[in-house]
PDB file of N, CA and C in Angstrom:
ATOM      1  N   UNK M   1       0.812  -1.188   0.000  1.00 86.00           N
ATOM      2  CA  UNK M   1       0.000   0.000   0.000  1.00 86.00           C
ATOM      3  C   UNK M   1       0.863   1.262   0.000  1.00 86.00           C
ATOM      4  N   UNK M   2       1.987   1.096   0.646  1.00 89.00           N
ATOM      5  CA  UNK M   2       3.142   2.508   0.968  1.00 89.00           C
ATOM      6  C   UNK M   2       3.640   2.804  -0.910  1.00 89.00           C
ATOM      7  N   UNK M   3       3.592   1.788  -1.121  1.00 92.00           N
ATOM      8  CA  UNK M   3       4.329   1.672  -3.020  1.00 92.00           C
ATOM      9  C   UNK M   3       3.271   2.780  -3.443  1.00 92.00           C
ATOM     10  N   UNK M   4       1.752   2.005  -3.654  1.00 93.00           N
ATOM     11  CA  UNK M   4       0.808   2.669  -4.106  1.00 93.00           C
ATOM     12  C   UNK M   4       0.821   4.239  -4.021  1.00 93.00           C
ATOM     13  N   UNK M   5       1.027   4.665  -2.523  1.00 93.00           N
ATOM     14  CA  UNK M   5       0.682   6.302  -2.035  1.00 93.00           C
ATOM     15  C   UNK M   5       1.882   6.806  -2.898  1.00 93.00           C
ATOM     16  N   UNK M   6       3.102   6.115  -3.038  1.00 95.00           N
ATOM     17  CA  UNK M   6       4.075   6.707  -3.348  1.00 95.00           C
ATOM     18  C   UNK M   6       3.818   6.992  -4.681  1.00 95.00           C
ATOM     19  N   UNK M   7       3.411   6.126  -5.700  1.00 95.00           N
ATOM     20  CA  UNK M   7       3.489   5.981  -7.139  1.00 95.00           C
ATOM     21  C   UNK M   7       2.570   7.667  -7.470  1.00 95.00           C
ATOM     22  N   UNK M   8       1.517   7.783  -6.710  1.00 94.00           N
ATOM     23  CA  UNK M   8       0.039   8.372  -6.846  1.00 94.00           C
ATOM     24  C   UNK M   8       0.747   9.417  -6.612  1.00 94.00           C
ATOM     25  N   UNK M   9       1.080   9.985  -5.709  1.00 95.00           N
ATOM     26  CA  UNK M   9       2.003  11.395  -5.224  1.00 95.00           C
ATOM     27  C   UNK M   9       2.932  11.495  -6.531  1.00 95.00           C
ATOM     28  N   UNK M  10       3.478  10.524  -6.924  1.00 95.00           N
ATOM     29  CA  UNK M  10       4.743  10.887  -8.319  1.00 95.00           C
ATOM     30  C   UNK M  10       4.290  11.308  -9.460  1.00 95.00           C
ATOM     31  N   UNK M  11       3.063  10.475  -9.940  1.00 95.00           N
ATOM     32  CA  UNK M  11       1.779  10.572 -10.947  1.00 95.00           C
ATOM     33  C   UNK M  11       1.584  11.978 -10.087  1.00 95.00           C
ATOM     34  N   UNK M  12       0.262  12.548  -9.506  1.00 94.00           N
ATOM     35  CA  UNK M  12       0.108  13.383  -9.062  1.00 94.00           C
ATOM     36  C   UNK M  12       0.994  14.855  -9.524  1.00 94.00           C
ATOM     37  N   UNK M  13       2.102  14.454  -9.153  1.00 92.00           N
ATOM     38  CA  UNK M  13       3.156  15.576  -9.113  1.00 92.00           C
ATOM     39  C   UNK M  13       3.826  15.910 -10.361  1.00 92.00           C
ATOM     40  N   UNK M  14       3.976  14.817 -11.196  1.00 92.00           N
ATOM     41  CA  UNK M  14       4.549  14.670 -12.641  1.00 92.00           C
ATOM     42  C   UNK M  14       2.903  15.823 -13.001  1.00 92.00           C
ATOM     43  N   UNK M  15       2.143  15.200 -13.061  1.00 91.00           N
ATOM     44  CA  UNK M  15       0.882  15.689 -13.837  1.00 91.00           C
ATOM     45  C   UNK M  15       0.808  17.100 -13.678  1.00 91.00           C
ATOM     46  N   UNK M  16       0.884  17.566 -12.139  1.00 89.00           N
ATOM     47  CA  UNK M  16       1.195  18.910 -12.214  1.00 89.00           C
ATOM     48  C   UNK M  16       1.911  19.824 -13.350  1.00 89.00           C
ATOM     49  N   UNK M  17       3.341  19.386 -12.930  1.00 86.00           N
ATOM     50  CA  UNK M  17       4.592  19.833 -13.938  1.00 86.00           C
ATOM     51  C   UNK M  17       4.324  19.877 -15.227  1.00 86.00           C
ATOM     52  N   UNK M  18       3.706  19.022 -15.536  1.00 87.00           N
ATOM     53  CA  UNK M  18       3.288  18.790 -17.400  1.00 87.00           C
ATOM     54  C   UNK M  18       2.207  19.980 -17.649  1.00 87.00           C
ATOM     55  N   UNK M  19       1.185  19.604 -16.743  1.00 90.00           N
ATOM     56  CA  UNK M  19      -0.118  20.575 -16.964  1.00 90.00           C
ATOM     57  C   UNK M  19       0.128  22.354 -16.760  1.00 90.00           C
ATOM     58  N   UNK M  20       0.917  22.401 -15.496  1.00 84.00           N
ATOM     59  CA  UNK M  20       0.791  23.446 -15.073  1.00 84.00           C
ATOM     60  C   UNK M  20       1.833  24.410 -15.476  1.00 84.00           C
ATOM     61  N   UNK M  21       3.549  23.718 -15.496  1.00 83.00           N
ATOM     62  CA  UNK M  21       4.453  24.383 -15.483  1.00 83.00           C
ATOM     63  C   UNK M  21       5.125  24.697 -16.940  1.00 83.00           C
ATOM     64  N   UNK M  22       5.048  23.369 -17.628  1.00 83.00           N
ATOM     65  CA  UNK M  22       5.573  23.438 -19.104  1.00 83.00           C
ATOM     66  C   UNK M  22       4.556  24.583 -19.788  1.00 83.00           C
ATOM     67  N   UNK M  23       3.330  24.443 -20.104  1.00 84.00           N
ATOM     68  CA  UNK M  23       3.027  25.277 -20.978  1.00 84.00           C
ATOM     69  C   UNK M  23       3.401  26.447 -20.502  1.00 84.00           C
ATOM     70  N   UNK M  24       3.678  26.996 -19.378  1.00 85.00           N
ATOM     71  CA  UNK M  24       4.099  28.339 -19.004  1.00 85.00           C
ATOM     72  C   UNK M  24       5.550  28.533 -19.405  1.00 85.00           C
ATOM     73  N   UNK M  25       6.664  27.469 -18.946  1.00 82.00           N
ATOM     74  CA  UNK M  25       7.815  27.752 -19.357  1.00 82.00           C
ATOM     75  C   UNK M  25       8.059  27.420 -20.931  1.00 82.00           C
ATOM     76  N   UNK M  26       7.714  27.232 -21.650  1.00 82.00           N
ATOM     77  CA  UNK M  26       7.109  27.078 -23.226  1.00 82.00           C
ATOM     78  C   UNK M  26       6.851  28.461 -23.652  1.00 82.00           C
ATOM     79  N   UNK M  27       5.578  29.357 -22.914  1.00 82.00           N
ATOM     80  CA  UNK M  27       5.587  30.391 -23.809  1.00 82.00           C
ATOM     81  C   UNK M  27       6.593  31.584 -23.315  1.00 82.00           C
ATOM     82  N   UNK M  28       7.619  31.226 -22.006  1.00 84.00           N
ATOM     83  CA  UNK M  28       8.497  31.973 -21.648  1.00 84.00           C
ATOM     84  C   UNK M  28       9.981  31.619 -22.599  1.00 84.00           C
ATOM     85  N   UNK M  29      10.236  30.682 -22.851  1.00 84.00           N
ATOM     86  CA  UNK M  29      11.328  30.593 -23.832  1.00 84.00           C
ATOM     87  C   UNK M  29      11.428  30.283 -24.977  1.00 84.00           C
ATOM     88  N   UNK M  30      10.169  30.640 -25.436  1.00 82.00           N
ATOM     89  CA  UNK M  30       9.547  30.613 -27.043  1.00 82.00           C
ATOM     90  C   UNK M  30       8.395  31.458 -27.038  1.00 82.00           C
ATOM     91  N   UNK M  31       8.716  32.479 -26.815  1.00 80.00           N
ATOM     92  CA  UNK M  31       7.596  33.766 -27.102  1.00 80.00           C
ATOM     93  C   UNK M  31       7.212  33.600 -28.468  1.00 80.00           C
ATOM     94  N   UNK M  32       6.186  34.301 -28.881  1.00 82.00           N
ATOM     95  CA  UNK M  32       5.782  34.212 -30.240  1.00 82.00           C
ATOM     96  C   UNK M  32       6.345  35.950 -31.108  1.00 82.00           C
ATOM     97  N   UNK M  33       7.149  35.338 -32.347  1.00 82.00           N
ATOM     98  CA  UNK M  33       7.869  36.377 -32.964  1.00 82.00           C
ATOM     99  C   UNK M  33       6.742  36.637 -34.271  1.00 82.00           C
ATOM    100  N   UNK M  34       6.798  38.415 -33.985  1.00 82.00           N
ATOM    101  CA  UNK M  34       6.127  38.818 -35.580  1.00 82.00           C
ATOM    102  C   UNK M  34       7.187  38.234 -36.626  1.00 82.00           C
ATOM    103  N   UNK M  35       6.271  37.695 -37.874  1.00 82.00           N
ATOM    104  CA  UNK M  35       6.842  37.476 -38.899  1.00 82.00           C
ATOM    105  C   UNK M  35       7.933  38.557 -39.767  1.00 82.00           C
ATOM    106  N   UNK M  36       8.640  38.409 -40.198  1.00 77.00           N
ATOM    107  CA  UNK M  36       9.739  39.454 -40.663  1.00 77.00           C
ATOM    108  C   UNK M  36       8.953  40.332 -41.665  1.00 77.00           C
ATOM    109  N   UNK M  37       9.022  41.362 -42.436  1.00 71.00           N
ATOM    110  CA  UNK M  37       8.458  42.559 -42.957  1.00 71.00           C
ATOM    111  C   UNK M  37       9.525  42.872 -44.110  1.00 71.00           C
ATOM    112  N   UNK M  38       9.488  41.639 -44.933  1.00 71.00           N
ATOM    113  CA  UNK M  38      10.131  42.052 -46.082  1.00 71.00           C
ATOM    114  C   UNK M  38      10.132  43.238 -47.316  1.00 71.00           C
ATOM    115  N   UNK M  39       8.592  43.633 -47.187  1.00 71.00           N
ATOM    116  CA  UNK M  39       7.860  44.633 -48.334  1.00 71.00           C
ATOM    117  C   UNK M  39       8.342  46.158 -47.527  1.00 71.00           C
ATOM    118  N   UNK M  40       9.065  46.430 -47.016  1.00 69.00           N
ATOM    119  CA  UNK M  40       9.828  47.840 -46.624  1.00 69.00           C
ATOM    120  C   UNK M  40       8.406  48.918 -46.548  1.00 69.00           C
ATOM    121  N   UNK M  41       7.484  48.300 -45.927  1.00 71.00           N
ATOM    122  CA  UNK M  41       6.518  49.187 -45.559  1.00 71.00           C
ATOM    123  C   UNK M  41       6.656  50.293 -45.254  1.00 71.00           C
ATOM    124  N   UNK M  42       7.732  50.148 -43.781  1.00 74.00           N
ATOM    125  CA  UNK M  42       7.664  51.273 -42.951  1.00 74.00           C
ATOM    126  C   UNK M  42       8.829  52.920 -43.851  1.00 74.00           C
ATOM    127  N   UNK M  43       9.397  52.404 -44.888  1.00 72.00           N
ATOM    128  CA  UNK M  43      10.090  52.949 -45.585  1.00 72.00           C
ATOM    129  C   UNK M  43       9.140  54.043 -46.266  1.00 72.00           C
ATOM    130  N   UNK M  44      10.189  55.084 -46.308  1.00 76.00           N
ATOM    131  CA  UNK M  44       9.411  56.366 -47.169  1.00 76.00           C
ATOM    132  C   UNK M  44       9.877  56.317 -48.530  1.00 76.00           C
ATOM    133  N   UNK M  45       8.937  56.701 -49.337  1.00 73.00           N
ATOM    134  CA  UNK M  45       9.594  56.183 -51.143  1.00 73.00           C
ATOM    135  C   UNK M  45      10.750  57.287 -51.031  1.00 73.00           C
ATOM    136  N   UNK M  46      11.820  56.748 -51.737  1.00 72.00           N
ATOM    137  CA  UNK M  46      12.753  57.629 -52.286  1.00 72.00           C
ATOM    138  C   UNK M  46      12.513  58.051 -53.670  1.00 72.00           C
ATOM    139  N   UNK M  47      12.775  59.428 -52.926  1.00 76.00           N
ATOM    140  CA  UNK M  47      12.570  60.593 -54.014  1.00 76.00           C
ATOM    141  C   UNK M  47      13.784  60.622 -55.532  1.00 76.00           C
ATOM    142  N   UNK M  48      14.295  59.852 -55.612  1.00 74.00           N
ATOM    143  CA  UNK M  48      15.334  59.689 -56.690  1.00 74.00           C
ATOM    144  C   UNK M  48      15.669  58.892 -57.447  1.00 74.00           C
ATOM    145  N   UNK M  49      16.046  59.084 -58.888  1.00 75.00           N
ATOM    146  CA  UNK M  49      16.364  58.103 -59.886  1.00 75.00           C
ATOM    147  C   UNK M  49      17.631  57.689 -59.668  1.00 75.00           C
ATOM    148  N   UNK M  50      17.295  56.068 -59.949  1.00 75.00           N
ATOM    149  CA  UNK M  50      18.574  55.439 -60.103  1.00 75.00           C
ATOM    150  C   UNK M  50      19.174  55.494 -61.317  1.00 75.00           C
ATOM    151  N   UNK M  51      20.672  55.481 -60.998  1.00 79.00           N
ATOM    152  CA  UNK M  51      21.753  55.918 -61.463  1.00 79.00           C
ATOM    153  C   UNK M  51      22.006  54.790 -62.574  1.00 79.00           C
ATOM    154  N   UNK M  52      22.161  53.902 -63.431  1.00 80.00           N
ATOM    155  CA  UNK M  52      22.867  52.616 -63.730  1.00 80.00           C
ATOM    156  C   UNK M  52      24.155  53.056 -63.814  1.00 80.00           C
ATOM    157  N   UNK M  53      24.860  54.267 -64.487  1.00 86.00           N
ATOM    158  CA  UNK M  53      26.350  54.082 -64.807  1.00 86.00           C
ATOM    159  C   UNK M  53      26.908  54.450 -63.111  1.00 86.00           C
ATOM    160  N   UNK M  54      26.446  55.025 -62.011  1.00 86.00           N
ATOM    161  CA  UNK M  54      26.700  55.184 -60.876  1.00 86.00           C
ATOM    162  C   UNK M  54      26.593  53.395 -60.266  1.00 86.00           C
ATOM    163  N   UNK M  55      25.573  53.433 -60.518  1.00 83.00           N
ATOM    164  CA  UNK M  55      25.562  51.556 -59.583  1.00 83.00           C
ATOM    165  C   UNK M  55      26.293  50.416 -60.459  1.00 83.00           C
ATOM    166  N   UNK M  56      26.712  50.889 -62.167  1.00 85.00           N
ATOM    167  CA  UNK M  56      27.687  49.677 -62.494  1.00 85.00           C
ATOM    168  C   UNK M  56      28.983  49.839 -61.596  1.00 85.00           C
ATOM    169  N   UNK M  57      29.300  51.358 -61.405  1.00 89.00           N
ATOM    170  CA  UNK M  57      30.629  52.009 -60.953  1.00 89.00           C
ATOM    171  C   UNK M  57      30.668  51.121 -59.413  1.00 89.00           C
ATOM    172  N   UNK M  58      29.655  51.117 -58.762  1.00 88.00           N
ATOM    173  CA  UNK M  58      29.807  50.540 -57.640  1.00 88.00           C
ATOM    174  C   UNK M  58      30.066  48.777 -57.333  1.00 88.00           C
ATOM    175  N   UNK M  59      28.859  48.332 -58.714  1.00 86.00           N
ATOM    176  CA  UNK M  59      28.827  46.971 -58.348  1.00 86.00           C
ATOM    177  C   UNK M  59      30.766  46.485 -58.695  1.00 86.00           C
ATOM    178  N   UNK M  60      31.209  47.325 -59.704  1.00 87.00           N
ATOM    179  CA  UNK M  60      32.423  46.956 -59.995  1.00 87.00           C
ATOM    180  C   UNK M  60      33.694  47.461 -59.079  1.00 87.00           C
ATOM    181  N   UNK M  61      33.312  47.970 -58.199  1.00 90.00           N
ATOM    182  CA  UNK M  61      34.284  48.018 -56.931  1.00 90.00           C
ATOM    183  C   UNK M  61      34.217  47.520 -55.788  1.00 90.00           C
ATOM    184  N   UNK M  62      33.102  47.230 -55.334  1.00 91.00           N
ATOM    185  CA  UNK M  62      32.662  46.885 -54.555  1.00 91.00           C
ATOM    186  C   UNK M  62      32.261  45.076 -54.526  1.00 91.00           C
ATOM    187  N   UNK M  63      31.575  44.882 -55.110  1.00 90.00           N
ATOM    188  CA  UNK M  63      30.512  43.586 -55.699  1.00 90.00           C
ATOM    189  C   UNK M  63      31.389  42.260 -56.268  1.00 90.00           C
ATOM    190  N   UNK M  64      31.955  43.071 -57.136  1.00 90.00           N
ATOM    191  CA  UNK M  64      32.757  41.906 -58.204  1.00 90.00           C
ATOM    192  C   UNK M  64      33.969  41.273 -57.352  1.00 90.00           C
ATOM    193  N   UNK M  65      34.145  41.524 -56.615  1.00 89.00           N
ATOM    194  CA  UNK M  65      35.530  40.950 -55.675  1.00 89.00           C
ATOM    195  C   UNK M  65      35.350  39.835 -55.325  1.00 89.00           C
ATOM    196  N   UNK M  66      34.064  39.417 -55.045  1.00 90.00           N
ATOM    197  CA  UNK M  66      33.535  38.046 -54.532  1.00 90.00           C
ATOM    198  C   UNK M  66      32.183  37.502 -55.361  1.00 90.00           C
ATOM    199  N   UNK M  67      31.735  38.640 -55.914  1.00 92.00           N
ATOM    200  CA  UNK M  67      30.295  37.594 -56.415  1.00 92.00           C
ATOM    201  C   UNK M  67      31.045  37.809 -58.107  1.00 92.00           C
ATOM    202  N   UNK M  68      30.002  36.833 -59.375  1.00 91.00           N
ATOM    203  CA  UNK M  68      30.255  37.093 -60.372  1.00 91.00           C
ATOM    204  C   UNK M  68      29.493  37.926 -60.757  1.00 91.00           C
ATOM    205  N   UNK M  69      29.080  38.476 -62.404  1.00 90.00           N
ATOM    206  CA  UNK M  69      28.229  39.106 -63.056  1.00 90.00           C
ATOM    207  C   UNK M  69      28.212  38.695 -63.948  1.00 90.00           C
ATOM    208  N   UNK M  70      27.744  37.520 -64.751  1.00 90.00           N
ATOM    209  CA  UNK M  70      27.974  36.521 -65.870  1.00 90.00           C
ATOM    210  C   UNK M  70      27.499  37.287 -67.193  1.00 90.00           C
ATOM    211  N   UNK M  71      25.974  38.211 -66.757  1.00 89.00           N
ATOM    212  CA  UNK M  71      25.527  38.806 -67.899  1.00 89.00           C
ATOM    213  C   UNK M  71      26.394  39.945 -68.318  1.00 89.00           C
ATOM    214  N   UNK M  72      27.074  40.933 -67.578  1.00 88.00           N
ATOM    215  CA  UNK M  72      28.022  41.931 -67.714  1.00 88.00           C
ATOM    216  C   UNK M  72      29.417  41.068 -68.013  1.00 88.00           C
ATOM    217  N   UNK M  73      29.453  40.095 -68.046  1.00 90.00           N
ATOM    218  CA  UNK M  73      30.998  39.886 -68.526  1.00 90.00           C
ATOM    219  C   UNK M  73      31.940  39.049 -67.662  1.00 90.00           C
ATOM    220  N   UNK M  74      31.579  39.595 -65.993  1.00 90.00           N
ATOM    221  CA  UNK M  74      32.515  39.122 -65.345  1.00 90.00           C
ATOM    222  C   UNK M  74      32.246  37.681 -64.541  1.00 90.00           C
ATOM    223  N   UNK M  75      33.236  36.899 -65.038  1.00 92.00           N
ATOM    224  CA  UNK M  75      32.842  35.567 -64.360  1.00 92.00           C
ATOM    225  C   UNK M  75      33.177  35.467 -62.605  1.00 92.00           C
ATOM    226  N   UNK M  76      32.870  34.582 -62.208  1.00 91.00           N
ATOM    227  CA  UNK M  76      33.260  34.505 -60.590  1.00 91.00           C
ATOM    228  C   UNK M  76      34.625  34.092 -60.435  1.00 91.00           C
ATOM    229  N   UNK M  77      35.227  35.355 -59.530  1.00 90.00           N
ATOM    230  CA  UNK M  77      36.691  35.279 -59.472  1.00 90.00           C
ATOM    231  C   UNK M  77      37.371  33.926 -58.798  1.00 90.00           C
ATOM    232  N   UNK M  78      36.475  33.248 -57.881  1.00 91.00           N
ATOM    233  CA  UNK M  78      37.290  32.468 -57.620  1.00 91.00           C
ATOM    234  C   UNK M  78      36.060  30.924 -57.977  1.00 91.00           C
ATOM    235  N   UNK M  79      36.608  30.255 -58.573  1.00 92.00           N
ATOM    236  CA  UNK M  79      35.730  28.502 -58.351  1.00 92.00           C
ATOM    237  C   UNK M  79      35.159  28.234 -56.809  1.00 92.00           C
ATOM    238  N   UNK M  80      34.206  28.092 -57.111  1.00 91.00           N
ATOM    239  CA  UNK M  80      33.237  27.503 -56.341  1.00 91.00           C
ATOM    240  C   UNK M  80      33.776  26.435 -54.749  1.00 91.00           C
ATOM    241  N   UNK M  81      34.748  25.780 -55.197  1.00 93.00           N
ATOM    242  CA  UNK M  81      35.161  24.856 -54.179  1.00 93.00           C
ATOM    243  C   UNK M  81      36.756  25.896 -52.898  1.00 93.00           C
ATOM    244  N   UNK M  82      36.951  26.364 -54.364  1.00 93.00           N
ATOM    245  CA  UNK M  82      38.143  27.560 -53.590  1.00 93.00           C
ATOM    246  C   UNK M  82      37.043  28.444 -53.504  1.00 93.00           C
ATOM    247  N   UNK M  83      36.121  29.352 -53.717  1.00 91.00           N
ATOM    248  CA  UNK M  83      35.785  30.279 -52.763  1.00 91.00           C
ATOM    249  C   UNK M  83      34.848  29.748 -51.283  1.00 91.00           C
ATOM    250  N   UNK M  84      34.643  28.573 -51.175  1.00 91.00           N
ATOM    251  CA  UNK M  84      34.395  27.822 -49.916  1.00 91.00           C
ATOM    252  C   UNK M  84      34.860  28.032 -49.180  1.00 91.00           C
ATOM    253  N   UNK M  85      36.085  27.489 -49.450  1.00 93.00           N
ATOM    254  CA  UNK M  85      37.778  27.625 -48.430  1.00 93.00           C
ATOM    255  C   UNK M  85      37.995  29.293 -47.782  1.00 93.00           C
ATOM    256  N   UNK M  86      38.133  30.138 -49.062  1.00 91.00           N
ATOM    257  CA  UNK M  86      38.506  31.721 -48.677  1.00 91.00           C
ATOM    258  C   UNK M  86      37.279  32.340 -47.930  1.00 91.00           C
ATOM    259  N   UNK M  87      36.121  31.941 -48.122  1.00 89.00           N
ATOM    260  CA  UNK M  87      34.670  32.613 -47.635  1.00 89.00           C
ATOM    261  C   UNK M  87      33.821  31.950 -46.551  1.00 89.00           C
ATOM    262  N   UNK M  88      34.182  30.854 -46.602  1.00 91.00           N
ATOM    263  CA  UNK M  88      33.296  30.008 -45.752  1.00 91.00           C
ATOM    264  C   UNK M  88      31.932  29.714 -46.352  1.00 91.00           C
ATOM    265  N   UNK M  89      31.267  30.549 -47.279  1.00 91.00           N
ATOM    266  CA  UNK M  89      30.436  30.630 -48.139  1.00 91.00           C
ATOM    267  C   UNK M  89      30.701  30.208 -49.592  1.00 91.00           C
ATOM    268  N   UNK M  90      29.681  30.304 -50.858  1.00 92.00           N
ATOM    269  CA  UNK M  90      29.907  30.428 -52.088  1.00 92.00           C
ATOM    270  C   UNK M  90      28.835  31.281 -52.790  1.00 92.00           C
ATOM    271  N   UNK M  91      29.794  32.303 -53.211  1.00 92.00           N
ATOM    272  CA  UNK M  91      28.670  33.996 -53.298  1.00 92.00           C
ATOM    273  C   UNK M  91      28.318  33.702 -54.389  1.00 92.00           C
ATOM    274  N   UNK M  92      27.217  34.068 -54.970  1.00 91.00           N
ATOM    275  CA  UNK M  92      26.160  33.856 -55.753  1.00 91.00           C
ATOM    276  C   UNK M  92      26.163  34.710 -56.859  1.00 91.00           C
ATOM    277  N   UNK M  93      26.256  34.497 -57.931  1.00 91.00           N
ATOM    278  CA  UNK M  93      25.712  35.304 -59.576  1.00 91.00           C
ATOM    279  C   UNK M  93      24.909  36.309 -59.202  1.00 91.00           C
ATOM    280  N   UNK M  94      25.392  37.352 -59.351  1.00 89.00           N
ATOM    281  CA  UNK M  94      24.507  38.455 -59.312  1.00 89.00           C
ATOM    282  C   UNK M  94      23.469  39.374 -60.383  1.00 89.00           C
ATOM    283  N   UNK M  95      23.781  38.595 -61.711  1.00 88.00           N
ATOM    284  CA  UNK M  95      23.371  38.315 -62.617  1.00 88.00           C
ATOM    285  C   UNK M  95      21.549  38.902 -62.724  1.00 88.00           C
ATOM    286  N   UNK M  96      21.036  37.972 -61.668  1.00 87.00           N
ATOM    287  CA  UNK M  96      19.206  37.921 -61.437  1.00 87.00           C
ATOM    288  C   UNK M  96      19.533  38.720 -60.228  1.00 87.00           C
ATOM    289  N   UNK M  97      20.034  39.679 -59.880  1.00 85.00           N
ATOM    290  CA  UNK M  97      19.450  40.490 -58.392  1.00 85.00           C
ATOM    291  C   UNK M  97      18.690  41.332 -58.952  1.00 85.00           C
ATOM    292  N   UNK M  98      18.620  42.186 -59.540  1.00 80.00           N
ATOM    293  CA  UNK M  98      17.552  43.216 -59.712  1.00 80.00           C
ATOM    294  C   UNK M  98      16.517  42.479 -60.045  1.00 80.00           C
ATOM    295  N   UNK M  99      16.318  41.317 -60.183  1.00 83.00           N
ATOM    296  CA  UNK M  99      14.992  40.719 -60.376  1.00 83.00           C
ATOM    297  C   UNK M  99      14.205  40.025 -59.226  1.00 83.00           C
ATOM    298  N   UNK M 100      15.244  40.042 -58.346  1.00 81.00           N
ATOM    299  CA  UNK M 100      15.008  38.801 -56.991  1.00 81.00           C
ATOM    300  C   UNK M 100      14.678  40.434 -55.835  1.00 81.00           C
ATOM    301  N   UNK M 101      15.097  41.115 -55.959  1.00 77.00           N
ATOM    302  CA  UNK M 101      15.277  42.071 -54.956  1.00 77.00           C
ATOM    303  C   UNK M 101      14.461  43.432 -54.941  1.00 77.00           C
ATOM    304  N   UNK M 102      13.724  43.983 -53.664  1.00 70.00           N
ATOM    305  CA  UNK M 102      12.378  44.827 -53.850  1.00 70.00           C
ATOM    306  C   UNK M 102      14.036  46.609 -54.355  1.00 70.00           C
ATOM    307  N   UNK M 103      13.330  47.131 -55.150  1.00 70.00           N
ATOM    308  CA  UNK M 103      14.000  48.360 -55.289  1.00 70.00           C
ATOM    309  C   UNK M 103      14.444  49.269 -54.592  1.00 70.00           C
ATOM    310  N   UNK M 104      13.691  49.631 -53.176  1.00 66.00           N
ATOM    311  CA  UNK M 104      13.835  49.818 -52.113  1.00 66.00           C
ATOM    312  C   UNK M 104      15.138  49.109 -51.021  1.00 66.00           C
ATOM    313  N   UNK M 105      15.065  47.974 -51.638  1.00 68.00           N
ATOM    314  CA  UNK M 105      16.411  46.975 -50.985  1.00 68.00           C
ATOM    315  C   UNK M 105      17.452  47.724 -51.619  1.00 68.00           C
ATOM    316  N   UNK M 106      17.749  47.593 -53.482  1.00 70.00           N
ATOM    317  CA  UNK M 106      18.601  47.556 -53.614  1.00 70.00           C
ATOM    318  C   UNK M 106      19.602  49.056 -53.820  1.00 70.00           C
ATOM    319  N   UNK M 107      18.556  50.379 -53.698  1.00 58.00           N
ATOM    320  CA  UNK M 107      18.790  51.473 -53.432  1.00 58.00           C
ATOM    321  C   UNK M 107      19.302  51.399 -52.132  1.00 58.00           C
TER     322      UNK M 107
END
């Protein structure tokens, strides 16, 4: 009978913890996050035309060091398996960004 009281108190007490305490410590270390806000809502339109011979000037000082531009000419400076090694990454054709990317981003 002493087994029994004991088991019932453990049951009992487990049941608590499950019922009472987890869902609380659940929504304490997993709060619920707003979804990210990709469409630059909160952004004010910019008042200005883009440049292309200003942003080739840039992508080619800036850009081309690590990514390629296959449609402009320039291939990716380093192969794929060596820019692994130097980057930890493998930077991507930049080729389709103005197509992948809101205008607002890429201003």
């Amino acid at each position: 009978m002493k087994e029994l009281k004991i088991l019932a108190i453990v049951v009992f007490f487990t049941a608590l913890v499950y019922i009472g305490v987890e869902p609380f410590a659940h929504s304490q270390m997993h709060p619920h996050v707003a979804p990210a806000d990709f469409a630059f809502k909160d952004l004010e339109s910019l008042h200005v035309k883009g440049d292309k011979e200003r942003g080739m000037e840039l992508v080619q000082t800036h850009c081309i060091a690590c990514h390629g531009l296959k449609t402009q000419g320039f291939p990716e400076p380093l192969p794929p398996t060596e820019a692994a090694i130097a980057y930890g990454v493998v930077p991507p054709d930049l080729s389709t960004a103005g197509a992948l990317y809101d205008a607002n981003y890429l201003a």
